[in-house]
mmCIF file of C-alpha atoms in Angstrom:
data_model
loop_
_atom_site.group_PDB
_atom_site.id
_atom_site.type_symbol
_atom_site.label_atom_id
_atom_site.label_comp_id
_atom_site.label_asym_id
_atom_site.label_seq_id
_atom_site.Cartn_x
_atom_site.Cartn_y
_atom_site.Cartn_z
ATOM 1 C CA UNK A 19 47.414 -89.853 -145.301
ATOM 2 C CA UNK A 20 45.190 -87.473 -143.889
ATOM 3 C CA UNK A 21 42.619 -90.344 -142.658
ATOM 4 C CA UNK A 22 44.540 -91.342 -139.193
ATOM 5 C CA UNK A 23 45.113 -87.581 -137.941
ATOM 6 C CA UNK A 24 41.463 -87.470 -137.809
ATOM 7 C CA UNK A 25 39.098 -85.109 -136.857
ATOM 8 C CA UNK A 26 35.779 -85.417 -138.469
ATOM 9 C CA UNK A 27 34.101 -82.230 -140.481
ATOM 10 C CA UNK A 28 31.426 -82.247 -142.595
ATOM 11 C CA UNK A 29 32.492 -84.045 -145.288
ATOM 12 C CA UNK A 30 34.193 -86.771 -143.642
ATOM 13 C CA UNK A 31 33.151 -89.629 -145.429
ATOM 14 C CA UNK A 32 34.056 -92.236 -142.220
ATOM 15 C CA UNK A 33 31.765 -89.345 -140.158
ATOM 16 C CA UNK A 34 29.095 -89.579 -142.608
ATOM 17 C CA UNK A 35 28.884 -93.265 -142.564
ATOM 18 C CA UNK A 36 28.983 -93.533 -138.691
ATOM 19 C CA UNK A 37 26.070 -90.888 -138.498
ATOM 20 C CA UNK A 38 24.195 -93.092 -140.864
ATOM 21 C CA UNK A 39 24.383 -95.509 -138.401
ATOM 22 C CA UNK A 40 20.312 -96.004 -136.690
ATOM 23 C CA UNK A 41 20.410 -95.803 -133.083
ATOM 24 C CA UNK A 42 16.998 -96.994 -131.101
ATOM 25 C CA UNK A 43 15.281 -94.061 -129.345
ATOM 26 C CA UNK A 44 11.811 -94.337 -127.382
ATOM 27 C CA UNK A 45 9.352 -91.226 -128.173
ATOM 28 C CA UNK A 46 8.459 -89.929 -124.963
ATOM 29 C CA UNK A 47 5.822 -87.161 -126.343
ATOM 30 C CA UNK A 48 3.568 -87.167 -128.847
ATOM 31 C CA UNK A 49 4.529 -85.574 -131.885
ATOM 32 C CA UNK A 50 2.171 -84.824 -134.285
ATOM 33 C CA UNK A 51 2.464 -85.652 -138.112
ATOM 34 C CA UNK A 52 6.105 -87.184 -137.572
ATOM 35 C CA UNK A 53 4.311 -90.894 -138.173
ATOM 36 C CA UNK A 54 6.595 -91.244 -141.075
ATOM 37 C CA UNK A 55 9.359 -91.488 -139.172
ATOM 38 C CA UNK A 56 8.492 -95.219 -138.225
ATOM 39 C CA UNK A 57 7.556 -97.528 -140.526
ATOM 40 C CA UNK A 58 4.796 -99.562 -138.603
ATOM 41 C CA UNK A 59 2.616 -96.854 -137.489
ATOM 42 C CA UNK A 60 -0.930 -96.741 -137.991
ATOM 43 C CA UNK A 61 -1.585 -92.969 -137.323
ATOM 44 C CA UNK A 62 -0.583 -89.834 -138.709
ATOM 45 C CA UNK A 63 1.524 -88.774 -135.006
ATOM 46 C CA UNK A 64 4.222 -90.342 -133.009
ATOM 47 C CA UNK A 65 2.679 -91.812 -130.073
ATOM 48 C CA UNK A 66 4.726 -92.266 -127.089
ATOM 49 C CA UNK A 67 6.030 -95.069 -125.619
ATOM 50 C CA UNK A 68 7.045 -96.425 -129.080
ATOM 51 C CA UNK A 69 10.379 -96.753 -130.299
ATOM 52 C CA UNK A 70 11.502 -95.985 -133.605
ATOM 53 C CA UNK A 71 14.790 -96.264 -135.572
ATOM 54 C CA UNK A 72 16.342 -93.127 -136.157
ATOM 55 C CA UNK A 73 19.887 -92.479 -137.520
ATOM 56 C CA UNK A 74 22.383 -90.686 -135.332
ATOM 57 C CA UNK A 75 22.824 -87.269 -137.362
ATOM 58 C CA UNK A 76 19.144 -86.571 -137.106
ATOM 59 C CA UNK A 77 19.601 -87.138 -132.954
ATOM 60 C CA UNK A 78 22.524 -85.773 -132.041
ATOM 61 C CA UNK A 79 21.582 -82.004 -133.359
ATOM 62 C CA UNK A 80 18.957 -82.551 -130.436
ATOM 63 C CA UNK A 81 19.326 -81.214 -126.937
ATOM 64 C CA UNK A 82 20.335 -84.147 -124.843
ATOM 65 C CA UNK A 83 18.267 -84.060 -122.260
ATOM 66 C CA UNK A 84 15.655 -83.106 -125.039
ATOM 67 C CA UNK A 85 11.667 -83.783 -124.111
ATOM 68 C CA UNK A 86 10.927 -86.091 -127.459
ATOM 69 C CA UNK A 87 13.124 -88.997 -127.190
ATOM 70 C CA UNK A 88 15.160 -91.003 -125.297
ATOM 71 C CA UNK A 89 17.916 -92.745 -126.760
ATOM 72 C CA UNK A 90 18.482 -96.634 -125.588
ATOM 73 C CA UNK A 91 22.371 -97.380 -125.545
ATOM 74 C CA UNK A 92 22.838 -100.073 -127.832
ATOM 75 C CA UNK A 93 24.037 -103.918 -126.793
ATOM 76 C CA UNK A 94 27.599 -103.184 -127.924
ATOM 77 C CA UNK A 95 28.705 -101.327 -125.204
ATOM 78 C CA UNK A 96 26.797 -102.387 -122.579
ATOM 79 C CA UNK A 97 26.815 -105.094 -119.862
ATOM 80 C CA UNK A 98 27.959 -108.214 -121.818
ATOM 81 C CA UNK A 99 29.976 -106.899 -124.324
ATOM 82 C CA UNK A 100 31.570 -104.646 -121.717
ATOM 83 C CA UNK A 101 32.772 -107.022 -120.222
ATOM 84 C CA UNK A 102 33.985 -109.353 -122.526
ATOM 85 C CA UNK A 103 36.496 -105.526 -123.574
ATOM 86 C CA UNK A 104 37.787 -105.264 -120.237
ATOM 87 C CA UNK A 105 38.868 -109.350 -119.856
ATOM 88 C CA UNK A 106 40.307 -109.661 -123.280
ATOM 89 C CA UNK A 107 41.027 -106.307 -124.561
ATOM 90 C CA UNK A 108 43.379 -107.206 -127.155
ATOM 91 C CA UNK A 109 42.115 -110.452 -128.520
ATOM 92 C CA UNK A 110 38.281 -108.736 -129.097
ATOM 93 C CA UNK A 111 37.085 -108.706 -132.646
ATOM 94 C CA UNK A 112 35.963 -104.725 -132.707
ATOM 95 C CA UNK A 113 35.721 -104.986 -136.054
ATOM 96 C CA UNK A 114 33.550 -107.703 -136.367
ATOM 97 C CA UNK A 115 31.210 -105.904 -133.206
ATOM 98 C CA UNK A 116 30.696 -102.647 -135.224
ATOM 99 C CA UNK A 117 33.172 -101.218 -137.677
ATOM 100 C CA UNK A 118 33.217 -97.768 -136.363
ATOM 101 C CA UNK A 119 33.231 -98.861 -132.814
ATOM 102 C CA UNK A 120 35.301 -96.051 -131.245
ATOM 103 C CA UNK A 121 33.406 -92.817 -133.403
ATOM 104 C CA UNK A 122 30.035 -93.926 -132.770
ATOM 105 C CA UNK A 123 30.671 -94.503 -129.044
ATOM 106 C CA UNK A 124 31.891 -91.077 -129.343
ATOM 107 C CA UNK A 125 29.187 -89.794 -130.514
ATOM 108 C CA UNK A 126 27.072 -91.490 -127.742
ATOM 109 C CA UNK A 127 29.043 -90.604 -124.910
ATOM 110 C CA UNK A 128 26.099 -87.659 -123.782
ATOM 111 C CA UNK A 129 23.839 -89.937 -123.999
ATOM 112 C CA UNK A 130 24.792 -92.418 -121.630
ATOM 113 C CA UNK A 131 23.538 -91.949 -118.064
ATOM 114 C CA UNK A 132 26.327 -94.576 -116.474
ATOM 115 C CA UNK A 133 29.168 -92.548 -117.764
ATOM 116 C CA UNK A 134 29.596 -96.290 -119.270
ATOM 117 C CA UNK A 135 30.668 -95.565 -122.288
ATOM 118 C CA UNK A 136 33.310 -92.985 -122.447
ATOM 119 C CA UNK A 137 35.314 -95.027 -119.999
ATOM 120 C CA UNK A 138 34.978 -97.979 -122.080
ATOM 121 C CA UNK A 139 36.285 -96.684 -125.762
ATOM 122 C CA UNK A 140 39.415 -94.751 -124.098
ATOM 123 C CA UNK A 141 40.410 -98.205 -121.740
ATOM 124 C CA UNK A 142 40.277 -99.801 -125.147
ATOM 125 C CA UNK A 143 41.997 -98.086 -127.073
ATOM 126 C CA UNK A 144 45.104 -97.517 -125.059
ATOM 127 C CA UNK A 145 45.133 -101.093 -124.215
ATOM 128 C CA UNK A 146 44.875 -101.935 -128.397
ATOM 129 C CA UNK A 147 47.247 -99.353 -129.187
ATOM 130 C CA UNK A 148 50.356 -101.306 -127.502
ATOM 131 C CA UNK A 149 49.389 -104.527 -129.436
ATOM 132 C CA UNK A 150 48.434 -102.505 -132.563
ATOM 133 C CA UNK A 151 52.378 -100.814 -132.431
ATOM 134 C CA UNK A 152 53.310 -104.630 -131.798
ATOM 135 C CA UNK A 153 51.628 -105.596 -134.898
ATOM 136 C CA UNK A 154 52.418 -103.169 -137.516
ATOM 137 C CA UNK A 155 56.008 -103.824 -137.706
ATOM 138 C CA UNK A 156 54.816 -107.113 -139.945
ATOM 139 C CA UNK A 157 54.826 -106.949 -144.059
ATOM 140 C CA UNK A 158 51.375 -106.401 -143.963
ATOM 141 C CA UNK A 159 50.832 -109.294 -146.811
ATOM 142 C CA UNK A 160 50.279 -112.177 -143.831
ATOM 143 C CA UNK A 161 46.731 -112.685 -142.296
ATOM 144 C CA UNK A 162 45.305 -108.797 -141.870
ATOM 145 C CA UNK A 163 41.639 -110.573 -141.528
ATOM 146 C CA UNK A 164 42.543 -112.129 -138.730
ATOM 147 C CA UNK A 165 42.897 -109.089 -136.684
ATOM 148 C CA UNK A 166 39.399 -107.913 -137.624
ATOM 149 C CA UNK A 167 39.904 -104.003 -136.271
ATOM 150 C CA UNK A 168 37.785 -101.239 -136.023
ATOM 151 C CA UNK A 169 38.285 -98.344 -138.805
ATOM 152 C CA UNK A 170 40.252 -96.086 -136.347
ATOM 153 C CA UNK A 171 42.963 -98.973 -135.679
ATOM 154 C CA UNK A 172 43.066 -100.488 -139.628
ATOM 155 C CA UNK A 173 44.292 -97.535 -140.557
ATOM 156 C CA UNK A 174 46.984 -96.748 -137.885
ATOM 157 C CA UNK A 175 47.874 -100.219 -138.586
ATOM 158 C CA UNK A 176 48.009 -99.434 -142.368
ATOM 159 C CA UNK A 177 50.764 -96.410 -141.520
ATOM 160 C CA UNK A 178 52.520 -98.854 -139.237
ATOM 161 C CA UNK A 179 52.956 -101.077 -141.874
ATOM 162 C CA UNK A 180 53.929 -98.374 -144.832
ATOM 163 C CA UNK A 181 56.811 -96.703 -142.193
ATOM 164 C CA UNK A 182 58.403 -100.311 -141.313
ATOM 165 C CA UNK A 183 57.942 -101.446 -145.260
ATOM 166 C CA UNK A 184 59.946 -98.434 -146.297
ATOM 167 C CA UNK A 185 62.294 -98.972 -143.399
ATOM 168 C CA UNK A 186 63.634 -102.356 -144.714
ATOM 169 C CA UNK A 187 63.056 -100.876 -148.646
ATOM 170 C CA UNK A 188 65.914 -97.975 -147.104
ATOM 171 C CA UNK A 189 68.048 -100.847 -146.017
ATOM 172 C CA UNK A 190 67.908 -103.146 -148.500
ATOM 173 C CA UNK A 191 68.379 -100.019 -150.659
ATOM 174 C CA UNK A 192 66.137 -101.139 -153.273
ATOM 175 C CA UNK A 193 62.847 -98.622 -152.851
ATOM 176 C CA UNK A 194 64.465 -95.326 -154.827
ATOM 177 C CA UNK A 195 64.622 -96.911 -158.911
ATOM 178 C CA UNK A 196 63.641 -93.896 -161.088
ATOM 179 C CA UNK A 197 61.345 -95.341 -163.167
ATOM 180 C CA UNK A 198 60.038 -93.894 -166.818
ATOM 181 C CA UNK A 199 57.286 -91.856 -166.492
ATOM 182 C CA UNK A 200 53.968 -92.380 -167.742
ATOM 183 C CA UNK A 201 53.490 -90.184 -170.620
ATOM 184 C CA UNK A 202 56.918 -90.923 -171.577
ATOM 185 C CA UNK A 203 55.586 -94.736 -171.931
ATOM 186 C CA UNK A 204 52.481 -93.958 -173.593
ATOM 187 C CA UNK A 205 53.961 -91.994 -176.326
ATOM 188 C CA UNK A 206 56.865 -94.409 -176.882
ATOM 189 C CA UNK A 207 54.043 -97.155 -177.129
ATOM 190 C CA UNK A 208 52.076 -94.131 -180.000
ATOM 191 C CA UNK A 209 55.208 -94.443 -181.526
ATOM 192 C CA UNK A 210 56.152 -97.852 -182.144
ATOM 193 C CA UNK A 211 52.449 -98.522 -182.985
ATOM 194 C CA UNK A 212 52.737 -96.151 -185.970
ATOM 195 C CA UNK A 213 55.576 -97.320 -186.880
ATOM 196 C CA UNK A 214 54.607 -100.850 -187.212
ATOM 197 C CA UNK A 215 51.800 -100.011 -189.415
ATOM 198 C CA UNK A 216 53.884 -97.392 -191.125
ATOM 199 C CA UNK A 217 55.962 -100.567 -192.015
ATOM 200 C CA UNK A 218 53.203 -102.747 -193.211
ATOM 201 C CA UNK A 219 50.507 -100.262 -194.843
ATOM 202 C CA UNK A 220 49.900 -98.291 -197.940
ATOM 203 C CA UNK A 221 49.124 -95.349 -195.601
ATOM 204 C CA UNK A 222 50.424 -92.159 -196.958
ATOM 205 C CA UNK A 223 54.018 -91.352 -195.379
ATOM 206 C CA UNK A 224 53.125 -87.627 -194.928
ATOM 207 C CA UNK A 225 50.011 -88.595 -192.735
ATOM 208 C CA UNK A 226 52.153 -90.455 -190.025
ATOM 209 C CA UNK A 227 54.595 -87.313 -189.633
ATOM 210 C CA UNK A 228 51.843 -85.719 -187.925
ATOM 211 C CA UNK A 229 53.389 -85.496 -184.708
ATOM 212 C CA UNK A 230 56.884 -86.320 -183.610
ATOM 213 C CA UNK B 21 59.356 -88.793 -142.912
ATOM 214 C CA UNK B 22 60.637 -91.041 -145.675
ATOM 215 C CA UNK B 23 64.273 -93.300 -144.824
ATOM 216 C CA UNK B 24 65.488 -91.279 -147.820
ATOM 217 C CA UNK B 25 65.275 -87.763 -146.213
ATOM 218 C CA UNK B 26 66.465 -89.433 -143.143
ATOM 219 C CA UNK B 27 69.708 -90.656 -145.344
ATOM 220 C CA UNK B 28 70.079 -87.105 -147.029
ATOM 221 C CA UNK B 29 69.913 -85.103 -143.880
ATOM 222 C CA UNK B 30 72.922 -87.787 -142.619
ATOM 223 C CA UNK B 31 74.797 -87.307 -145.184
ATOM 224 C CA UNK B 32 76.444 -83.790 -144.170
ATOM 225 C CA UNK B 33 78.428 -85.721 -141.635
ATOM 226 C CA UNK B 34 82.250 -85.602 -141.877
ATOM 227 C CA UNK B 35 84.241 -88.428 -142.936
ATOM 228 C CA UNK B 36 87.934 -88.455 -143.860
ATOM 229 C CA UNK B 37 88.807 -89.980 -147.126
ATOM 230 C CA UNK B 38 92.220 -90.785 -149.155
ATOM 231 C CA UNK B 39 91.681 -89.212 -152.714
ATOM 232 C CA UNK B 40 94.224 -90.358 -155.454
ATOM 233 C CA UNK B 41 94.289 -87.028 -157.023
ATOM 234 C CA UNK B 42 95.176 -83.266 -156.496
ATOM 235 C CA UNK B 43 92.389 -80.831 -156.621
ATOM 236 C CA UNK B 44 92.561 -76.707 -155.321
ATOM 237 C CA UNK B 45 90.530 -76.664 -152.413
ATOM 238 C CA UNK B 46 86.497 -76.196 -153.559
ATOM 239 C CA UNK B 47 84.591 -73.493 -152.419
ATOM 240 C CA UNK B 48 80.747 -74.905 -151.749
ATOM 241 C CA UNK B 49 77.659 -73.136 -150.470
ATOM 242 C CA UNK B 50 78.306 -74.344 -146.922
ATOM 243 C CA UNK B 51 81.669 -74.166 -146.905
ATOM 244 C CA UNK B 52 85.079 -74.949 -148.385
ATOM 245 C CA UNK B 53 86.036 -78.700 -148.650
ATOM 246 C CA UNK B 54 90.154 -78.303 -148.046
ATOM 247 C CA UNK B 55 92.463 -79.334 -150.560
ATOM 248 C CA UNK B 56 92.911 -82.598 -152.220
ATOM 249 C CA UNK B 57 96.322 -84.130 -152.332
ATOM 250 C CA UNK B 58 97.092 -87.257 -153.612
ATOM 251 C CA UNK B 59 97.555 -89.912 -150.631
ATOM 252 C CA UNK B 60 96.993 -87.224 -147.585
ATOM 253 C CA UNK B 61 93.878 -87.918 -146.085
ATOM 254 C CA UNK B 62 90.994 -85.078 -145.689
ATOM 255 C CA UNK B 63 87.644 -84.546 -144.570
ATOM 256 C CA UNK B 64 84.721 -83.836 -146.608
ATOM 257 C CA UNK B 65 81.029 -84.376 -146.108
ATOM 258 C CA UNK B 66 79.664 -87.787 -146.447
ATOM 259 C CA UNK B 67 77.405 -87.647 -149.680
ATOM 260 C CA UNK B 68 81.375 -86.359 -151.593
ATOM 261 C CA UNK B 69 82.823 -89.475 -150.091
ATOM 262 C CA UNK B 70 80.515 -91.859 -151.784
ATOM 263 C CA UNK B 71 80.086 -89.949 -154.828
ATOM 264 C CA UNK B 72 83.795 -90.071 -155.312
ATOM 265 C CA UNK B 73 84.161 -93.633 -154.184
ATOM 266 C CA UNK B 74 81.825 -94.789 -156.648
ATOM 267 C CA UNK B 75 84.300 -92.900 -159.096
ATOM 268 C CA UNK B 76 86.772 -94.398 -158.038
ATOM 269 C CA UNK B 77 89.379 -91.354 -156.908
ATOM 270 C CA UNK B 78 89.512 -92.112 -153.167
ATOM 271 C CA UNK B 79 89.818 -94.378 -150.694
ATOM 272 C CA UNK B 80 87.383 -94.419 -147.400
ATOM 273 C CA UNK B 81 88.794 -93.971 -143.938
ATOM 274 C CA UNK B 82 86.054 -95.464 -141.642
ATOM 275 C CA UNK B 83 85.406 -93.535 -138.555
ATOM 276 C CA UNK B 84 86.771 -94.459 -135.364
ATOM 277 C CA UNK B 85 83.998 -95.355 -133.683
ATOM 278 C CA UNK B 86 83.411 -98.165 -136.603
ATOM 279 C CA UNK B 87 85.277 -100.570 -134.698
ATOM 280 C CA UNK B 88 84.740 -103.758 -133.670
ATOM 281 C CA UNK B 89 85.485 -103.123 -129.626
ATOM 282 C CA UNK B 90 84.162 -99.878 -129.670
ATOM 283 C CA UNK B 91 80.814 -100.925 -130.990
ATOM 284 C CA UNK B 92 81.116 -103.766 -128.427
ATOM 285 C CA UNK B 93 81.692 -102.103 -125.523
ATOM 286 C CA UNK B 94 78.413 -99.615 -126.719
ATOM 287 C CA UNK B 95 76.166 -102.291 -126.867
ATOM 288 C CA UNK B 96 77.349 -103.981 -123.592
ATOM 289 C CA UNK B 97 76.495 -100.165 -122.522
ATOM 290 C CA UNK B 98 73.318 -100.027 -124.032
ATOM 291 C CA UNK B 99 72.104 -103.393 -122.528
ATOM 292 C CA UNK B 100 73.022 -102.174 -119.296
ATOM 293 C CA UNK B 101 71.296 -99.250 -119.128
ATOM 294 C CA UNK B 102 67.865 -98.471 -118.679
ATOM 295 C CA UNK B 103 67.895 -95.025 -120.604
ATOM 296 C CA UNK B 104 69.732 -94.498 -124.092
ATOM 297 C CA UNK B 105 72.902 -94.060 -124.275
ATOM 298 C CA UNK B 106 74.660 -91.180 -126.095
ATOM 299 C CA UNK B 107 75.770 -92.683 -129.824
ATOM 300 C CA UNK B 108 79.209 -91.769 -131.291
ATOM 301 C CA UNK B 109 77.488 -90.413 -133.924
ATOM 302 C CA UNK B 110 74.404 -88.570 -134.532
ATOM 303 C CA UNK B 111 73.333 -90.815 -137.355
ATOM 304 C CA UNK B 112 75.196 -94.257 -137.189
ATOM 305 C CA UNK B 113 73.188 -95.783 -138.763
ATOM 306 C CA UNK B 114 72.978 -94.111 -141.940
ATOM 307 C CA UNK B 115 76.657 -93.338 -142.021
ATOM 308 C CA UNK B 116 77.316 -97.245 -141.198
ATOM 309 C CA UNK B 117 74.751 -97.928 -144.068
ATOM 310 C CA UNK B 118 76.757 -95.919 -146.756
ATOM 311 C CA UNK B 119 79.906 -96.531 -146.176
ATOM 312 C CA UNK B 120 78.994 -100.287 -145.996
ATOM 313 C CA UNK B 121 77.437 -100.649 -149.237
ATOM 314 C CA UNK B 122 80.078 -98.383 -151.478
ATOM 315 C CA UNK B 123 83.155 -99.348 -149.903
ATOM 316 C CA UNK B 124 82.821 -102.781 -147.955
ATOM 317 C CA UNK B 125 86.626 -103.278 -148.836
ATOM 318 C CA UNK B 126 88.059 -100.208 -146.934
ATOM 319 C CA UNK B 127 86.232 -101.181 -143.851
ATOM 320 C CA UNK B 128 88.179 -104.126 -141.805
ATOM 321 C CA UNK B 129 85.484 -107.073 -141.156
ATOM 322 C CA UNK B 130 82.685 -105.017 -142.672
ATOM 323 C CA UNK B 131 80.220 -108.721 -142.455
ATOM 324 C CA UNK B 132 80.921 -108.686 -138.306
ATOM 325 C CA UNK B 133 80.190 -104.823 -137.514
ATOM 326 C CA UNK B 134 77.090 -104.548 -139.659
ATOM 327 C CA UNK B 135 75.778 -107.147 -137.533
ATOM 328 C CA UNK B 136 76.748 -105.535 -134.480
ATOM 329 C CA UNK B 137 75.449 -102.016 -135.241
ATOM 330 C CA UNK B 138 72.169 -104.064 -135.868
ATOM 331 C CA UNK B 139 72.189 -105.543 -132.662
ATOM 332 C CA UNK B 140 72.721 -101.427 -131.355
ATOM 333 C CA UNK B 141 69.903 -100.756 -133.011
ATOM 334 C CA UNK B 142 67.403 -103.474 -132.531
ATOM 335 C CA UNK B 143 68.234 -103.050 -128.969
ATOM 336 C CA UNK B 144 67.483 -99.853 -128.931
ATOM 337 C CA UNK B 145 64.404 -99.857 -131.048
ATOM 338 C CA UNK B 146 63.254 -102.580 -128.481
ATOM 339 C CA UNK B 147 63.811 -100.163 -125.197
ATOM 340 C CA UNK B 148 62.225 -97.900 -126.930
ATOM 341 C CA UNK B 149 58.734 -99.992 -127.675
ATOM 342 C CA UNK B 150 59.118 -100.680 -123.733
ATOM 343 C CA UNK B 151 59.314 -97.265 -122.950
ATOM 344 C CA UNK B 152 56.139 -96.674 -125.083
ATOM 345 C CA UNK B 153 54.078 -99.366 -123.983
ATOM 346 C CA UNK B 154 55.108 -97.955 -119.838
ATOM 347 C CA UNK B 155 54.182 -94.444 -121.350
ATOM 348 C CA UNK B 156 50.665 -95.372 -122.248
ATOM 349 C CA UNK B 157 49.528 -97.671 -119.911
ATOM 350 C CA UNK B 158 51.226 -95.009 -116.825
ATOM 351 C CA UNK B 159 48.701 -92.104 -118.424
ATOM 352 C CA UNK B 160 51.563 -89.562 -118.205
ATOM 353 C CA UNK B 161 50.533 -86.664 -120.473
ATOM 354 C CA UNK B 162 54.345 -86.126 -121.745
ATOM 355 C CA UNK B 163 57.811 -88.019 -121.999
ATOM 356 C CA UNK B 164 60.729 -87.073 -122.378
ATOM 357 C CA UNK B 165 63.743 -89.432 -123.937
ATOM 358 C CA UNK B 166 67.366 -88.299 -124.964
ATOM 359 C CA UNK B 167 69.911 -89.491 -127.646
ATOM 360 C CA UNK B 168 67.228 -90.562 -129.897
ATOM 361 C CA UNK B 169 68.664 -91.146 -133.461
ATOM 362 C CA UNK B 170 66.330 -89.603 -136.612
ATOM 363 C CA UNK B 171 65.868 -93.287 -138.029
ATOM 364 C CA UNK B 172 64.922 -94.786 -134.556
ATOM 365 C CA UNK B 173 62.293 -92.192 -133.962
ATOM 366 C CA UNK B 174 61.190 -92.680 -137.430
ATOM 367 C CA UNK B 175 59.905 -96.344 -136.757
ATOM 368 C CA UNK B 176 57.740 -94.862 -134.338
ATOM 369 C CA UNK B 177 56.436 -91.742 -136.120
ATOM 370 C CA UNK B 178 53.784 -91.489 -137.751
ATOM 371 C CA UNK B 179 51.646 -94.506 -136.050
ATOM 372 C CA UNK B 180 52.841 -92.935 -132.194
ATOM 373 C CA UNK B 181 51.607 -89.271 -132.756
ATOM 374 C CA UNK B 182 47.990 -90.506 -134.432
ATOM 375 C CA UNK B 183 47.085 -92.875 -132.092
ATOM 376 C CA UNK B 184 47.906 -90.560 -128.810
ATOM 377 C CA UNK B 185 45.691 -88.238 -130.837
ATOM 378 C CA UNK B 186 42.905 -90.493 -131.003
ATOM 379 C CA UNK B 187 43.227 -91.620 -126.976
ATOM 380 C CA UNK B 188 43.489 -88.047 -126.194
ATOM 381 C CA UNK B 189 40.456 -87.552 -128.378
ATOM 382 C CA UNK B 190 38.044 -90.020 -126.556
ATOM 383 C CA UNK B 191 39.695 -89.128 -122.977
ATOM 384 C CA UNK B 192 38.510 -85.632 -123.673
ATOM 385 C CA UNK B 193 34.808 -86.680 -124.629
ATOM 386 C CA UNK B 194 34.455 -88.897 -121.680
ATOM 387 C CA UNK B 195 35.757 -86.679 -118.956
ATOM 388 C CA UNK B 196 33.905 -83.883 -120.485
ATOM 389 C CA UNK B 197 30.218 -85.921 -120.306
ATOM 390 C CA UNK B 198 31.162 -86.897 -117.027
ATOM 391 C CA UNK B 199 31.625 -82.959 -116.160
ATOM 392 C CA UNK B 200 28.701 -82.101 -117.462
ATOM 393 C CA UNK B 201 26.724 -84.854 -115.655
ATOM 394 C CA UNK B 202 27.857 -84.255 -112.585
ATOM 395 C CA UNK B 203 27.569 -80.545 -113.022
ATOM 396 C CA UNK B 204 23.793 -80.839 -113.937
ATOM 397 C CA UNK B 205 22.938 -83.917 -110.836
ATOM 398 C CA UNK B 206 24.840 -81.290 -108.467
ATOM 399 C CA UNK B 207 23.266 -78.366 -109.096
ATOM 400 C CA UNK B 208 20.029 -80.320 -108.894
ATOM 401 C CA UNK B 209 20.900 -82.446 -105.707
ATOM 402 C CA UNK B 210 22.353 -79.749 -104.265
ATOM 403 C CA UNK B 211 25.252 -82.245 -103.633
ATOM 404 C CA UNK B 212 28.387 -83.684 -105.377
ATOM 405 C CA UNK B 213 27.526 -87.038 -107.283
ATOM 406 C CA UNK B 214 31.210 -87.412 -107.500
ATOM 407 C CA UNK B 215 31.826 -90.248 -109.077
ATOM 408 C CA UNK B 216 34.403 -92.943 -107.836
ATOM 409 C CA UNK B 217 35.218 -93.544 -111.433
ATOM 410 C CA UNK B 218 36.403 -89.880 -111.798
ATOM 411 C CA UNK B 219 39.684 -91.271 -110.230
ATOM 412 C CA UNK B 220 40.816 -92.648 -113.819
ATOM 413 C CA UNK B 221 41.879 -89.089 -115.280
ATOM 414 C CA UNK B 222 43.241 -87.545 -112.253
ATOM 415 C CA UNK B 223 46.175 -86.098 -113.744
#
């Protein structure tokens, strides 16, 4: 239940996944002895002008206008995909573009000079929420893979489907059956096993009576 | 919020029954339930009514609004009006469900009533969905809906508040970054850059 009311904290697994994504950065100044960051580097130092792929958690701690790296905005938030997002908001398969489309965009927003990303994710989510409300009216068994939703949308969808199932169960009054608890079932199985081996075995009856 | 909890809240509605036994008034925690005299109607809470009915100690009298003509009229009113009309009972769905499942014989024309009530519920639910659509599209900051019952609210909860949370989060990051860089460029160049897309977030 916590997944949907999503405010990323240090331990949140989705947040860890999102910040693990690699972003491409161009090095601006010469960084001494940081050559290990770039796997193809010849020297110990990072030369300006090279591009390295760094994880997001590394970059986000630096200031936006820092002198060392320039973050290149990934293609999924740029021209072609941006146009597709705006044209076909509900049919676009965000899950295929990037499983954490919204969160990744949120982290990248400060680095984007043209202010494109923030607006795209905001508008896309707004349009898609209406579509999401509609499709969560289904049972949940049919065709979930078709929709290819982003992680956040998938959680919202799951919540909607669960609500709907509860409502239908209530209407048909099938929901509230009292079930035997697991402990009781296990205990009954053990007793049945003990009784069976009692009948066929030569075991001393006293040893079987240890628990009752 | 489960439908079971909503049912629990709705069971407190009073309903009239005709017991076939006689008894002293029962003094319950929230109040007393009047003396029971066989053959005379008495008002009891719904949970007690279903309980007694299952033990076949009474007969349930359907509430006045559970009548074909009244419900048809409510349905027409609901179809015509743009807003939500006031329902005869705050928990009409719960009352209808419980009464018709425990005592279908006590209610005349049970199946048709069930269909009409379900129709009313569906109309209201679709009205709710369209108004949510309009709200999200129109980028308002708050909305007020009157005369919604609990079960209808249950159908959009918790997906609606959570999705609005997310939308608000992205809106905040978008405006924050826009504001920061426009302040930065304003201080650097001395003139406000004022990008056009600011109008999107004017509220």
